[in-house]
XYZ file of C-alpha atoms in Angstrom:
701
model
C 130.556 86.449 18.739
C 127.092 87.611 19.608
C 124.294 87.320 17.088
C 121.646 89.873 16.211
C 117.948 89.017 16.187
C 115.750 90.436 13.445
C 112.092 91.160 14.267
C 109.509 91.735 11.498
C 106.651 94.123 12.254
C 103.754 94.216 9.768
C 101.837 97.480 9.495
C 98.043 97.163 9.328
C 97.546 100.377 7.316
C 95.965 100.172 3.798
C 99.421 100.448 2.249
C 101.315 97.615 3.919
C 104.879 98.382 4.905
C 107.272 95.926 6.515
C 109.874 97.317 8.964
C 113.020 95.636 10.216
C 114.276 96.078 13.823
C 117.682 94.787 14.793
C 117.974 93.982 18.536
C 121.478 93.110 19.717
C 121.705 90.339 22.300
C 123.167 91.335 25.681
C 126.749 90.388 26.357
C 127.142 87.418 28.702
C 127.806 88.295 32.371
C 131.351 87.988 33.600
C 131.907 85.120 36.032
C 132.114 86.088 39.750
C 135.566 85.390 41.192
C 135.780 82.452 43.582
C 137.194 84.581 46.388
C 134.220 86.999 46.179
C 131.682 84.179 46.238
C 133.428 82.656 49.246
C 133.454 86.021 51.035
C 129.747 86.511 50.486
C 129.023 83.023 51.771
C 131.125 83.641 54.869
C 129.422 86.973 55.507
C 125.994 85.381 55.090
C 126.935 82.580 57.461
C 128.381 84.970 60.043
C 125.446 87.391 59.988
C 122.756 84.702 59.905
C 120.331 84.795 62.842
C 121.121 81.193 63.802
C 124.819 82.069 63.989
C 124.111 85.102 66.183
C 121.858 83.075 68.452
C 124.468 80.329 68.782
C 127.248 82.830 69.539
C 125.116 84.549 72.168
C 124.279 81.188 73.717
C 127.937 80.173 73.879
C 128.964 83.508 75.378
C 126.047 83.433 77.810
C 126.824 80.020 79.270
C 130.531 80.806 79.459
C 129.842 84.040 81.286
C 127.440 82.239 83.630
C 130.482 80.417 85.027
C 132.415 83.652 85.548
C 129.404 85.358 87.071
C 128.722 82.377 89.328
C 132.357 82.432 90.511
C 132.017 86.109 91.345
C 128.799 85.533 93.269
C 130.266 82.532 95.141
C 133.397 84.527 96.038
C 131.272 87.404 97.334
C 129.143 85.054 99.413
C 132.265 83.409 100.829
C 133.787 86.769 101.657
C 130.578 87.912 103.344
C 130.475 84.716 105.365
C 134.097 85.020 106.514
C 134.237 88.749 107.226
C 132.145 91.498 108.768
C 131.570 93.228 105.414
C 127.851 92.385 105.473
C 127.397 94.200 108.784
C 129.427 97.156 107.503
C 127.194 97.477 104.430
C 124.002 97.402 106.440
C 125.451 99.911 108.913
C 126.329 102.380 106.155
C 122.916 101.899 104.505
C 121.113 102.678 107.768
C 123.266 105.765 108.295
C 122.602 106.963 104.756
C 118.860 106.510 105.299
C 119.067 108.492 108.537
C 117.852 105.550 110.624
C 120.254 105.768 113.570
C 118.506 103.140 115.703
C 118.925 100.509 113.001
C 122.511 101.675 112.458
C 123.294 101.163 116.150
C 121.745 97.694 116.011
C 123.887 96.662 113.027
C 126.987 98.079 114.714
C 126.287 95.941 117.783
C 125.794 92.842 115.611
C 129.072 93.533 113.841
C 130.963 93.871 117.140
C 129.416 90.636 118.421
C 130.473 88.856 115.238
C 134.066 90.123 115.616
C 134.214 88.963 119.251
C 133.008 85.498 118.305
C 135.428 85.324 115.390
C 138.344 86.339 117.670
C 137.369 83.677 120.159
C 137.278 81.035 117.411
C 140.758 82.044 116.257
C 142.141 81.872 119.813
C 140.654 78.427 120.159
C 142.581 77.321 117.060
C 145.899 77.867 118.954
C 145.139 75.090 121.408
C 143.001 72.948 119.151
C 145.909 70.711 117.802
C 146.889 69.625 121.293
C 143.282 69.116 122.279
C 142.666 67.177 119.089
C 145.712 64.922 119.685
C 144.605 64.232 123.210
C 141.110 63.459 122.006
C 142.387 61.081 119.322
C 144.664 59.264 121.763
C 141.954 58.890 124.357
C 139.395 57.875 121.762
C 141.734 55.319 120.168
C 142.636 53.803 123.521
C 139.008 53.514 124.548
C 138.072 52.017 121.167
C 140.857 49.380 121.354
C 139.924 48.557 124.924
C 136.274 48.199 123.978
C 137.123 45.897 121.073
C 139.378 43.695 123.265
C 136.696 43.525 125.943
C 134.203 42.471 123.294
C 136.714 39.815 122.121
C 137.069 38.472 125.690
C 133.319 38.082 125.913
C 133.283 36.249 122.581
C 136.198 33.982 123.682
C 134.395 33.046 126.894
C 131.220 32.315 124.941
C 132.959 30.203 122.280
C 135.700 28.823 124.589
C 138.250 29.786 121.920
C 141.080 32.131 123.059
C 141.774 33.298 119.491
C 138.431 35.143 119.437
C 139.871 37.739 121.831
C 141.375 39.635 118.832
C 138.595 38.906 116.332
C 136.727 42.289 116.751
C 140.018 44.205 116.585
C 141.100 42.447 113.397
C 137.657 42.926 111.820
C 137.982 46.668 112.453
C 141.455 46.711 110.889
C 140.108 44.867 107.823
C 137.246 47.401 107.507
C 139.672 50.343 107.647
C 141.795 48.649 105.013
C 138.690 48.272 102.792
C 137.908 52.008 103.143
C 141.470 52.871 102.124
C 141.126 50.654 99.070
C 137.826 52.337 98.085
C 139.383 55.798 98.458
C 142.367 54.789 96.316
C 140.009 53.537 93.569
C 137.702 56.603 93.651
C 140.392 59.237 94.156
C 141.594 59.307 90.560
C 138.174 59.835 88.906
C 137.198 62.294 91.656
C 140.278 64.408 91.003
C 139.486 64.309 87.286
C 135.760 65.107 87.605
C 136.055 67.511 90.535
C 136.912 70.630 88.480
C 134.106 69.898 86.060
C 131.620 69.506 88.911
C 132.867 72.754 90.434
C 132.383 74.539 87.090
C 128.904 73.040 86.804
C 128.026 74.355 90.271
C 129.314 77.833 89.397
C 127.365 77.724 86.121
C 124.165 76.843 88.002
C 124.654 79.791 90.385
C 125.313 82.170 87.485
C 122.337 80.921 85.494
C 120.001 81.303 88.463
C 121.110 84.917 88.940
C 121.292 85.607 85.167
C 124.890 86.756 85.733
C 125.698 87.686 82.141
C 125.635 90.928 80.110
C 122.255 91.940 78.693
C 123.387 91.406 75.090
C 124.088 87.721 75.805
C 120.741 86.959 77.479
C 117.737 85.487 75.617
C 115.322 87.934 74.023
C 112.533 87.383 76.559
C 114.910 88.072 79.474
C 116.589 90.989 77.701
C 113.205 92.608 77.021
C 112.086 92.066 80.621
C 109.032 90.077 79.590
C 107.605 88.537 82.753
C 110.682 89.554 84.735
C 109.957 89.269 88.478
C 110.517 92.270 90.697
C 113.508 91.698 92.990
C 115.310 94.069 95.399
C 118.245 94.464 93.019
C 115.921 95.399 90.133
C 114.097 98.002 92.263
C 117.337 99.542 93.511
C 118.789 99.645 89.994
C 115.593 101.286 88.696
C 115.815 103.954 91.405
C 119.538 104.463 90.814
C 118.965 105.088 87.095
C 116.005 107.405 87.687
C 117.989 110.537 86.935
C 117.983 111.982 90.480
C 121.620 112.767 91.205
C 121.177 112.892 94.998
C 119.509 109.470 94.948
C 122.177 107.957 92.716
C 124.973 109.313 94.923
C 123.302 108.064 98.104
C 122.853 104.559 96.665
C 126.480 104.535 95.549
C 127.654 105.484 99.053
C 125.538 102.795 100.726
C 127.513 99.708 101.614
C 124.625 97.430 100.657
C 124.162 99.171 97.292
C 120.778 100.564 98.364
C 119.069 97.411 99.644
C 118.551 99.047 103.033
C 116.079 101.495 101.471
C 113.602 98.752 100.654
C 110.982 97.214 102.849
C 109.804 93.666 102.214
C 108.419 93.021 98.722
C 104.852 91.791 99.242
C 102.528 90.083 96.796
C 99.544 92.416 96.293
C 96.880 91.116 93.933
C 98.151 90.895 90.353
C 101.446 92.563 91.281
C 103.834 93.318 94.117
C 104.161 96.196 96.544
C 107.239 97.626 98.246
C 107.885 100.659 100.445
C 111.026 102.645 99.626
C 112.533 104.912 102.300
C 114.339 107.627 100.384
C 117.716 108.909 101.611
C 118.079 112.399 103.017
C 118.035 115.065 100.328
C 115.644 113.203 97.993
C 112.010 114.316 97.850
C 109.090 112.002 97.176
C 107.870 114.354 94.445
C 111.090 113.751 92.513
C 110.206 110.065 92.278
C 106.526 110.722 91.528
C 107.383 113.037 88.645
C 109.453 110.280 87.004
C 106.826 107.576 86.955
C 107.290 106.704 83.289
C 111.057 106.387 83.584
C 110.731 104.309 86.747
C 108.260 101.993 85.000
C 110.596 101.549 82.053
C 113.511 100.857 84.401
C 111.360 98.152 85.979
C 110.606 96.762 82.476
C 106.948 97.713 82.787
C 104.582 100.067 81.015
C 103.700 103.326 82.723
C 100.163 102.215 83.563
C 101.552 99.140 85.354
C 103.364 101.162 88.050
C 101.566 103.205 90.707
C 103.370 105.501 93.147
C 101.614 106.568 96.350
C 102.731 108.289 99.530
C 102.177 106.206 102.693
C 102.081 107.559 106.223
C 105.788 107.102 106.935
C 107.912 110.168 106.259
C 110.190 110.332 103.200
C 108.704 107.111 101.834
C 107.111 106.134 98.536
C 105.021 103.014 98.027
C 105.480 101.291 94.680
C 102.868 98.916 93.304
C 104.146 97.088 90.238
C 101.755 94.955 88.215
C 102.667 91.670 86.602
C 103.263 92.228 82.900
C 99.933 92.426 81.083
C 97.842 91.699 84.204
C 95.934 94.985 84.079
C 94.805 94.271 80.535
C 92.895 91.205 81.711
C 89.189 91.764 82.628
C 87.954 91.218 86.152
C 85.061 88.919 87.021
C 81.341 89.742 86.810
C 79.585 91.863 89.410
C 77.950 90.133 92.387
C 74.809 92.016 91.338
C 74.713 89.769 88.282
C 75.835 86.488 89.826
C 73.763 86.664 93.049
C 70.022 86.844 92.364
C 69.243 87.016 96.084
C 71.359 90.097 96.807
C 69.642 92.997 98.534
C 70.909 96.411 99.574
C 70.992 98.385 102.806
C 71.423 102.111 102.289
C 72.466 102.844 105.864
C 74.756 99.898 106.655
C 75.628 98.195 103.380
C 78.317 98.764 100.768
C 77.873 98.632 97.015
C 80.070 96.017 95.256
C 81.847 98.252 92.772
C 84.843 96.268 91.555
C 88.372 95.314 92.639
C 91.349 97.310 93.782
C 94.816 96.704 92.369
C 95.507 94.100 95.058
C 92.617 92.042 93.733
C 90.501 92.646 96.851
C 86.815 93.511 96.520
C 86.215 97.277 96.457
C 82.908 98.163 98.097
C 81.581 101.700 98.545
C 79.340 103.031 101.310
C 76.736 105.449 99.920
C 75.229 106.493 103.253
C 74.772 110.290 103.400
C 77.452 110.948 100.782
C 77.082 113.192 97.763
C 78.756 111.673 94.713
C 80.672 112.987 91.706
C 82.090 110.830 88.892
C 83.946 112.422 86.015
C 86.233 111.453 83.165
C 86.703 111.709 79.434
C 83.941 110.616 77.089
C 83.376 106.888 76.493
C 85.459 105.697 79.452
C 82.685 103.917 81.395
C 81.378 106.753 83.558
C 77.676 105.987 83.066
C 78.144 102.251 83.700
C 80.132 102.946 86.888
C 77.476 105.384 88.148
C 74.630 103.115 87.114
C 76.046 100.104 88.943
C 75.842 102.042 92.217
C 72.252 103.031 91.498
C 71.378 99.422 90.582
C 72.661 98.161 93.919
C 70.886 100.891 95.890
C 67.644 100.178 94.024
C 67.590 96.803 95.809
C 66.770 98.733 99.001
C 63.035 99.285 98.558
C 63.009 102.361 100.809
C 65.240 104.373 98.461
C 63.642 106.838 96.030
C 65.153 108.162 92.811
C 64.814 111.361 90.798
C 66.822 110.915 87.595
C 67.908 113.144 84.769
C 69.839 111.689 81.836
C 71.050 114.587 79.694
C 72.563 112.233 77.136
C 69.246 110.620 76.336
C 70.354 107.435 74.565
C 68.577 104.992 76.874
C 71.364 104.239 79.357
C 68.888 104.766 82.220
C 65.711 103.515 80.531
C 65.539 100.458 82.797
C 64.686 102.765 85.732
C 61.302 103.559 84.165
C 58.845 102.197 86.707
C 61.469 102.441 89.462
C 62.400 106.123 89.598
C 59.766 108.666 90.574
C 61.007 110.959 87.802
C 63.105 110.003 84.763
C 63.959 112.719 82.248
C 65.966 111.652 79.215
C 67.265 113.953 76.512
C 70.072 116.391 75.645
C 68.099 119.502 74.639
C 67.713 122.775 76.513
C 64.104 121.829 77.254
C 65.356 118.716 79.027
C 67.793 120.866 81.015
C 64.867 123.034 82.137
C 62.963 119.953 83.283
C 66.004 118.522 85.098
C 66.544 121.885 86.800
C 62.958 121.935 88.013
C 63.342 118.322 89.177
C 66.369 119.287 91.295
C 64.540 122.342 92.627
C 61.660 120.046 93.588
C 64.165 117.954 95.556
C 65.267 121.159 97.324
C 61.644 121.773 98.358
C 61.423 118.202 99.669
C 64.666 118.761 101.578
C 63.274 121.925 103.149
C 60.088 120.067 104.136
C 62.163 117.394 105.832
C 64.266 119.977 107.618
C 61.076 121.329 109.233
C 60.279 117.930 110.745
C 60.863 117.277 114.481
C 64.467 116.459 115.407
C 65.291 112.769 115.194
C 62.906 112.053 112.335
C 64.419 109.478 109.966
C 63.662 109.917 106.265
C 64.170 107.450 103.431
C 66.990 108.203 101.038
C 66.141 110.396 98.053
C 68.808 110.122 95.345
C 68.829 113.034 92.900
C 70.906 111.697 89.998
C 71.953 113.754 86.977
C 74.119 112.122 84.311
C 76.011 114.390 81.880
C 75.541 117.270 84.318
C 77.925 119.451 82.291
C 75.043 119.949 79.835
C 73.025 121.628 82.596
C 75.905 123.869 83.686
C 76.479 124.995 80.093
C 72.814 125.704 79.256
C 72.487 129.327 77.986
C 68.702 129.746 78.449
C 67.037 132.174 80.860
C 63.666 131.887 82.561
C 60.967 134.555 82.512
C 62.666 136.332 85.422
C 65.969 136.571 83.546
C 67.728 133.876 85.585
C 70.035 131.475 83.725
C 69.348 127.773 84.015
C 73.055 127.048 83.553
C 76.185 128.830 84.750
C 77.784 129.108 88.160
C 76.506 132.420 89.531
C 74.200 133.091 92.448
C 71.350 133.572 89.934
C 71.992 130.252 88.120
C 69.090 127.968 88.916
C 70.659 124.506 88.479
C 73.883 125.540 90.194
C 72.069 127.016 93.199
C 69.754 124.012 93.553
C 72.746 121.647 93.615
C 74.556 123.879 96.114
C 71.549 123.877 98.453
C 71.381 120.080 98.418
C 75.130 119.882 99.032
C 74.829 122.236 101.984
C 71.923 120.644 103.857
C 70.628 117.574 102.028
C 72.901 115.059 103.720
C 71.262 115.591 107.118
C 67.854 114.472 105.808
C 69.093 111.848 103.308
C 68.582 113.956 100.184
C 71.694 113.197 98.154
C 73.082 114.621 94.908
C 74.801 112.257 92.450
C 76.344 113.719 89.314
C 78.233 112.328 86.365
C 80.182 114.702 84.138
C 82.818 114.486 81.432
C 85.962 116.426 80.565
C 85.767 118.745 83.608
C 86.570 122.461 83.412
C 85.777 125.401 85.679
C 82.916 126.262 83.342
C 81.151 122.902 83.094
C 81.945 121.781 86.654
C 82.135 124.760 89.063
C 84.530 124.585 91.987
C 81.852 124.800 94.691
C 79.918 121.922 93.145
C 82.848 119.529 92.773
C 84.095 120.261 96.286
C 80.643 119.618 97.724
C 80.822 115.901 96.872
C 81.909 113.494 99.629
C 82.821 110.748 97.167
C 84.829 111.870 94.165
C 85.876 109.430 91.466
C 87.592 109.929 88.146
C 88.204 107.820 85.083
C 90.898 108.668 82.546
C 91.507 112.413 82.151
C 93.703 114.482 79.892
C 95.728 116.677 82.244
C 96.849 116.951 85.849
C 94.805 120.142 86.267
C 91.674 118.158 85.369
C 92.709 115.484 87.864
C 92.889 118.172 90.563
C 89.418 119.381 89.595
C 88.032 115.856 89.764
C 89.667 114.594 92.973
C 91.115 117.619 94.773
C 94.670 118.721 95.472
C 95.163 116.412 98.447
C 94.448 113.255 96.481
C 96.648 114.272 93.538
C 99.504 115.354 95.815
C 99.192 111.949 97.478
C 99.726 110.111 94.211
C 96.288 109.983 92.542
C 96.839 110.269 88.795
C 93.723 109.627 86.672
C 95.427 111.673 83.959
C 97.911 108.800 83.561
C 95.194 106.216 82.877
C 95.019 105.171 79.225
C 91.909 106.451 77.419
C 90.189 103.590 75.656
C 92.330 100.914 77.311
C 91.578 101.556 81.001
C 87.822 101.866 80.560
C 86.018 101.409 83.860
C 89.157 102.031 85.943
C 88.521 104.722 88.553
C 90.665 106.642 90.994
C 88.474 107.164 94.068
C 88.845 109.614 96.944
C 86.202 108.925 99.601
C 85.753 108.028 103.233
C 83.208 105.449 102.098
C 85.779 103.012 100.714
C 88.659 101.227 102.421
C 91.870 103.055 101.482
C 95.288 101.785 102.643
C 96.544 103.661 105.661
C 98.464 106.782 104.755
C 97.010 107.051 101.214
C 94.419 109.586 100.076
C 92.951 107.622 97.164
C 92.579 104.156 95.727
C 92.398 102.791 92.179
C 89.367 100.601 91.456
C 88.674 98.459 88.398
C 84.868 98.485 88.260
C 82.615 95.623 87.243
C 80.905 95.992 83.880
C 77.119 95.554 84.094
C 75.602 95.582 80.599
C 72.080 96.719 79.680
C 70.545 93.236 79.773
C 71.925 92.555 83.240
C 70.776 96.022 84.356
C 67.251 95.235 83.124
C 67.232 92.024 85.176
C 68.431 93.836 88.305
C 65.811 96.590 88.001
C 63.129 93.921 87.527
C 64.175 92.477 90.881
C 64.098 95.960 92.405
C 60.612 96.656 91.014
C 59.373 93.394 92.515
C 60.341 94.724 95.955
C 58.148 97.823 95.556
C 54.541 98.676 94.902
C 53.947 99.894 91.360
C 55.580 103.257 90.714
C 54.444 105.568 87.942
C 57.518 107.259 86.549
C 57.118 110.825 85.367
C 59.038 111.442 82.184
C 57.977 115.072 81.658
C 57.483 117.814 84.224
C 54.499 119.820 83.026
C 54.299 123.532 83.657
C 51.949 126.500 83.208
C 48.644 124.778 82.379
C 45.319 124.103 84.083
C 45.401 121.060 86.298
C 42.733 118.558 87.321
C 43.866 117.627 90.859
C 41.736 114.499 91.075
C 42.976 113.186 87.723
C 46.592 114.008 88.699
C 46.136 112.135 91.991
C 44.909 109.107 90.065
C 47.862 109.299 87.640
C 50.478 109.307 90.416
C 48.925 106.318 92.204
C 50.176 104.049 89.443
C 49.212 100.374 89.664
C 49.280 100.182 93.475
C 45.973 99.481 95.207
C 46.743 102.135 97.825
C 49.537 104.626 98.416
C 50.586 106.501 101.540
C 49.367 110.108 101.567
C 52.946 111.317 102.081
C 54.049 109.496 98.918
C 51.088 110.917 97.003
C 52.162 114.436 97.967
C 55.750 113.769 96.852
C 54.618 112.394 93.511
C 52.304 115.326 92.923
C 55.147 117.747 93.669
C 57.361 115.888 91.188
C 54.538 115.972 88.609
C 54.107 119.736 88.805
C 56.136 121.774 91.240
C 54.220 124.969 90.564
C 50.819 123.429 91.208
C 51.563 120.942 93.986
C 54.976 121.838 95.419
C 53.500 123.486 98.524
C 50.635 121.056 99.087
C 50.102 119.528 102.515
C 47.840 116.755 103.774
C 45.087 119.354 104.292
C 45.153 120.298 100.585
C 45.009 116.652 99.565
C 42.113 115.981 101.927
C 40.259 119.071 100.679
C 40.330 117.782 97.082
C 39.231 114.248 98.019
C 36.519 115.174 100.533
C 33.048 114.555 99.185
C 34.260 112.422 96.271
C 34.055 109.081 98.019
C 37.851 108.752 97.781
C 38.757 110.343 101.117
C 42.030 109.183 102.734
C 41.615 106.322 105.178
C 43.768 104.352 107.586
C 45.438 101.082 106.646
C 47.752 99.409 109.149
C 47.644 102.580 111.193
C 48.752 104.912 108.368
C 46.765 107.251 106.122
C 46.504 106.043 102.522
C 44.643 106.886 99.312
C 42.855 104.007 97.544
C 43.239 103.713 93.786
C 39.818 102.123 93.200
C 38.079 104.868 95.182
C 39.762 107.602 93.157
C 38.849 105.764 89.936
C 35.170 105.670 90.974
C 35.337 109.365 91.900
C 36.691 110.170 88.434
C 33.934 108.085 86.848
C 31.302 109.896 88.886
C 32.903 113.217 87.976
C 32.654 112.297 84.305
C 29.012 111.289 84.649
C 28.211 114.571 86.381
C 29.988 116.490 83.643
C 27.973 114.666 80.973
C 24.702 115.380 82.784
C 25.579 119.071 83.113
C 26.403 119.256 79.422
C 23.060 117.621 78.456
C 21.149 120.099 80.584
């Protein structure tokens, strides 16, 4: 009988009151029946993970034997019949390759003729074998007796005549004894050895259902790409015509595949599709194909080679594309120099692991992609390499303005950094100044070779979207015939290449508004990082590249940073493809500073203009001194270019005559050095000093 517990609670009020609370004790739990406890224990034991793993292991190794027997039987059947030739013949016919089909038919007929001849030979083989045994035995006995005669003559003992013959009989008797001893254990162990051999074959081929395989095999982790896996992935792609064709092929589709080649951190295989299956049907199912191959979507690339009705599959090793590539040769090789005309910029690696180098000679450049995907670093690495050619000149506009290009101060003739509309105006005038320089070069005698002038604008979409107008009512941004930045870029695209005036632009998130069609199609080298949609991919690379398999919209934002899809004649692209995927080297700011220091050491001191001044009174002599920089003397042609970059309105149309007119009578007249006209910095400094003294004297008077 249960007892009640009495609790006393004392009230703390001024009039104390004691209350009684009776709390009944809970009734004791009923005992669990033995059969229920046993059932729970059995269920726990059966459903335990160790039990499941053990059951799968037992089933797996048992099924390996059955699978190995099936594989061995199929191999035996193929070796004894012409079924192999029939399969290959039907596969070639299904693929529409009649020449290969005829070749396999001829091989099959030759095999049947040889097999028939072997069977006919079996009819006479017993008689021939008996004759051979009789002749061989007679010759052997005769040889042994002859040997015995020789021994008897040598030993003078007639009994030695039969000694070799008896020794042979004793040896044969010994062999029979050995066989009788071994035969019993061999008969007992033979089946077990045969089962072990079948198990080994089945284990090697993983000939068991997927549910019985280990987790790492079932999940495809690290699974190598084999012909059977590729064919199965294509069969299960969801293209009914492809599935039917593979089913009708005698070789189960193996005839569609070319050799599987190791290509960098993956493998590559060409697949000839059967009649009635389009390459676009495979391209549009990239994700499903990747999953069928036990890969992620970004680890499978589908391109269209030159052969008709063929797709080229590149399948990465699991996780290989998530590993970084090595440092840039620009960083590791302090002695590297550049050659604008003949060299190639080390940009990164292609998917095969080969070095990807880009020729920049007379090619306008466009790089685009989503924000924060590595566009500026990819563009900057090209400029860093080209800066190691001391003949190359740079005009730079960074419309982001966070210091990504600050290391080019003292290297670029002009460097404008900032995101405001005022910076867009200055960048526009910088590009228009490059147009004037292009026109000046175009007026030169035919055959004149000019140094490269790279007009680089990063975040160019800011310029295209600028809403400001100038005093004449012309927009700085936009894409109309009255849009100043747009028209300046178009002019350089049209004629700049011939005189080595090149336009490089970096943009993000392209649209028809922030990257006009005429501008993007004017670039010879077009590269794209990760994008959001296929329509953006077509804007970035063009229809031909996208139709050929280029898919920057399938790159993973944030994970594939620095990975570019490139369409250009300046980079080695596999034959038949229209683009190539490049994983670019990452060059950080510190390394970029070191590279630009090397580039500056190759040049005379350059004064970089960071602001283009407009609409104010100029002092030509003082401006000439400012553009000379730290160099002791500068070529008159370079002085004119720097003055034009300093103020296009004041000096854009200057010639050598205008420069000479300003310097005549100042003591700083141009003079020849090594056969070329130069302006001396010290002479101009003295002229400025004298000018200041004269001004002071005039003021005192």
